[in-house]
Short mmCIF file of C-alpha atoms in Angstrom, two decimals:
data_model
loop_
_atom_site.label_atom_id
_atom_site.label_comp_id
_atom_site.label_asym_id
_atom_site.label_seq_id
_atom_site.Cartn_x
_atom_site.Cartn_y
_atom_site.Cartn_z
CA MET A 1014 -5.24 14.47 -102.99
CA GLY A 1015 -7.38 16.02 -100.29
CA LEU A 1016 -5.96 19.51 -100.80
CA PRO A 1017 -7.71 22.61 -102.11
CA GLU A 1018 -6.66 23.73 -105.59
CA ARG A 1019 -4.56 26.57 -104.21
CA GLU A 1020 -2.58 24.21 -101.95
CA VAL A 1021 -2.02 21.77 -104.83
CA LEU A 1022 -0.63 24.65 -106.88
CA LEU A 1023 1.57 26.09 -104.13
CA ARG A 1024 2.79 22.89 -102.48
CA LEU A 1025 3.00 20.50 -105.42
CA GLU A 1026 2.85 21.97 -108.90
CA LEU A 1027 5.01 25.09 -108.46
CA PRO A 1028 7.85 23.32 -106.62
CA LEU A 1029 7.93 20.60 -109.26
CA ALA A 1030 7.87 23.17 -112.09
CA ALA A 1031 10.62 25.37 -110.57
CA PRO A 1032 13.58 23.56 -112.21
CA LEU A 1033 11.99 23.77 -115.66
CA VAL A 1034 11.10 27.44 -115.22
CA MET A 1035 14.62 28.26 -114.05
CA ALA A 1036 16.14 26.35 -116.97
CA GLY A 1037 14.12 28.55 -119.31
CA VAL A 1038 15.23 31.69 -117.48
CA ARG A 1039 18.88 30.56 -117.68
CA THR A 1040 18.65 29.82 -121.38
CA SER A 1041 16.94 33.09 -122.22
CA ALA A 1042 19.32 35.17 -120.08
CA VAL A 1043 22.42 33.69 -121.70
CA THR A 1044 20.89 34.13 -125.16
CA VAL A 1045 20.11 37.78 -124.46
CA ILE A 1046 23.62 38.43 -123.16
CA ALA A 1047 25.14 36.74 -126.20
CA THR A 1048 23.09 38.87 -128.61
CA VAL A 1049 23.43 42.22 -126.79
CA PRO A 1050 26.62 43.08 -128.72
CA LEU A 1051 24.40 43.42 -131.79
CA ALA A 1052 23.11 46.64 -130.21
CA ALA A 1053 26.46 48.19 -131.09
CA LEU A 1054 25.41 48.05 -134.74
CA THR A 1055 22.63 50.54 -133.97
CA GLY A 1056 24.84 52.84 -131.93
CA GLY A 1057 24.38 51.27 -128.51
CA GLY A 1058 27.36 51.55 -126.17
CA THR A 1059 27.70 47.89 -125.19
CA LEU A 1060 30.59 45.44 -125.12
CA GLY A 1061 29.79 44.90 -128.79
CA ARG A 1062 31.43 48.26 -129.43
CA TYR A 1063 34.82 46.54 -129.04
CA ILE A 1064 33.84 43.90 -131.56
CA ILE A 1065 32.48 46.40 -134.10
CA ASP A 1066 35.48 48.73 -133.69
CA GLY A 1067 37.83 45.76 -133.99
CA PHE A 1068 36.25 44.82 -137.31
CA ALA A 1069 36.27 48.42 -138.58
CA GLN A 1070 39.88 49.09 -137.58
CA GLN A 1071 41.06 45.58 -138.45
CA ASP A 1072 42.34 45.31 -134.87
CA SER A 1073 42.04 41.63 -134.01
CA ALA A 1074 43.20 42.17 -130.43
CA LYS A 1075 40.28 44.53 -129.74
CA LEU A 1076 37.86 42.17 -131.50
CA VAL A 1077 39.02 39.12 -129.52
CA ALA A 1078 38.98 41.09 -126.26
CA GLY A 1079 35.37 42.10 -126.86
CA ALA A 1080 34.39 38.53 -127.75
CA ILE A 1081 36.08 37.16 -124.63
CA LEU A 1082 34.35 39.74 -122.42
CA VAL A 1083 30.93 38.86 -123.84
CA ALA A 1084 31.59 35.11 -123.47
CA LEU A 1085 32.84 35.61 -119.90
CA LEU A 1086 29.73 37.59 -118.99
CA ALA A 1087 27.51 34.85 -120.46
CA VAL A 1088 29.34 32.12 -118.53
CA ILE A 1089 29.15 34.05 -115.26
CA THR A 1090 25.43 34.60 -115.79
CA GLU A 1091 24.96 30.88 -116.48
CA LEU A 1092 26.80 29.91 -113.29
CA VAL A 1093 24.93 32.40 -111.10
CA LEU A 1094 21.54 31.31 -112.44
CA ALA A 1095 22.52 27.64 -112.02
CA GLY A 1096 23.11 28.41 -108.34
CA VAL A 1097 19.73 30.14 -108.09
CA GLU A 1098 18.13 27.11 -109.76
CA ARG A 1099 19.62 24.84 -107.11
CA LEU A 1100 18.25 27.07 -104.37
CA VAL A 1101 14.68 27.14 -105.70
CA SER A 1102 14.48 23.48 -106.73
CA PRO A 1103 12.89 21.13 -104.22
CA LYS A 1104 14.92 18.33 -102.74
CA LEU A 1105 13.37 15.16 -104.14
CA SER A 1106 14.12 11.61 -103.13
CA SER A 1107 13.03 8.32 -104.58
CA GLN A 1108 12.77 6.97 -101.04
CA GLY A 1109 10.02 9.28 -99.89
CA ARG A 1110 9.51 10.24 -96.26
CA GLY A 1111 8.69 6.87 -94.79
CA GLY A 1112 11.69 5.02 -96.13
CA ARG A 1113 9.59 2.94 -98.49
CA ARG A 1114 12.70 1.63 -100.20
CA ALA A 1115 13.85 -0.10 -97.04
CA ALA A 1116 10.43 -1.69 -96.60
CA ALA A 1117 10.29 -2.86 -100.21
CA HIS A 1118 13.70 -4.50 -99.99
CA PRO A 1119 14.21 -5.92 -96.51
CA ALA A 1120 17.73 -6.56 -95.37
CA PRO A 1121 18.88 -10.18 -95.70
CA ALA A 1122 18.83 -12.20 -92.50
CA THR A 1123 22.22 -12.98 -91.01
#
């Protein structure tokens, strides 16, 4: 390609890998947020406390409120990280810079 290895990495490989890396970050972040309520089983003071207390006290309103809060937090995290993914992803086009598509398919003569 005529570029040193460092330039290939910084200008080509990392920008093309950014969407895949961010998708992994999004997936792992939402998974962590969804499983954090399990910390309440070991005495952690998380949103899972509402779920655990709801089970223990047979209070379905408290249980559902805790579940909704955890789900809402996971959805907000997903949306925020989707926005970050859009910001770090390169803008790609099938046309390229020189408008190769126009050259490959000339306009019909009138």
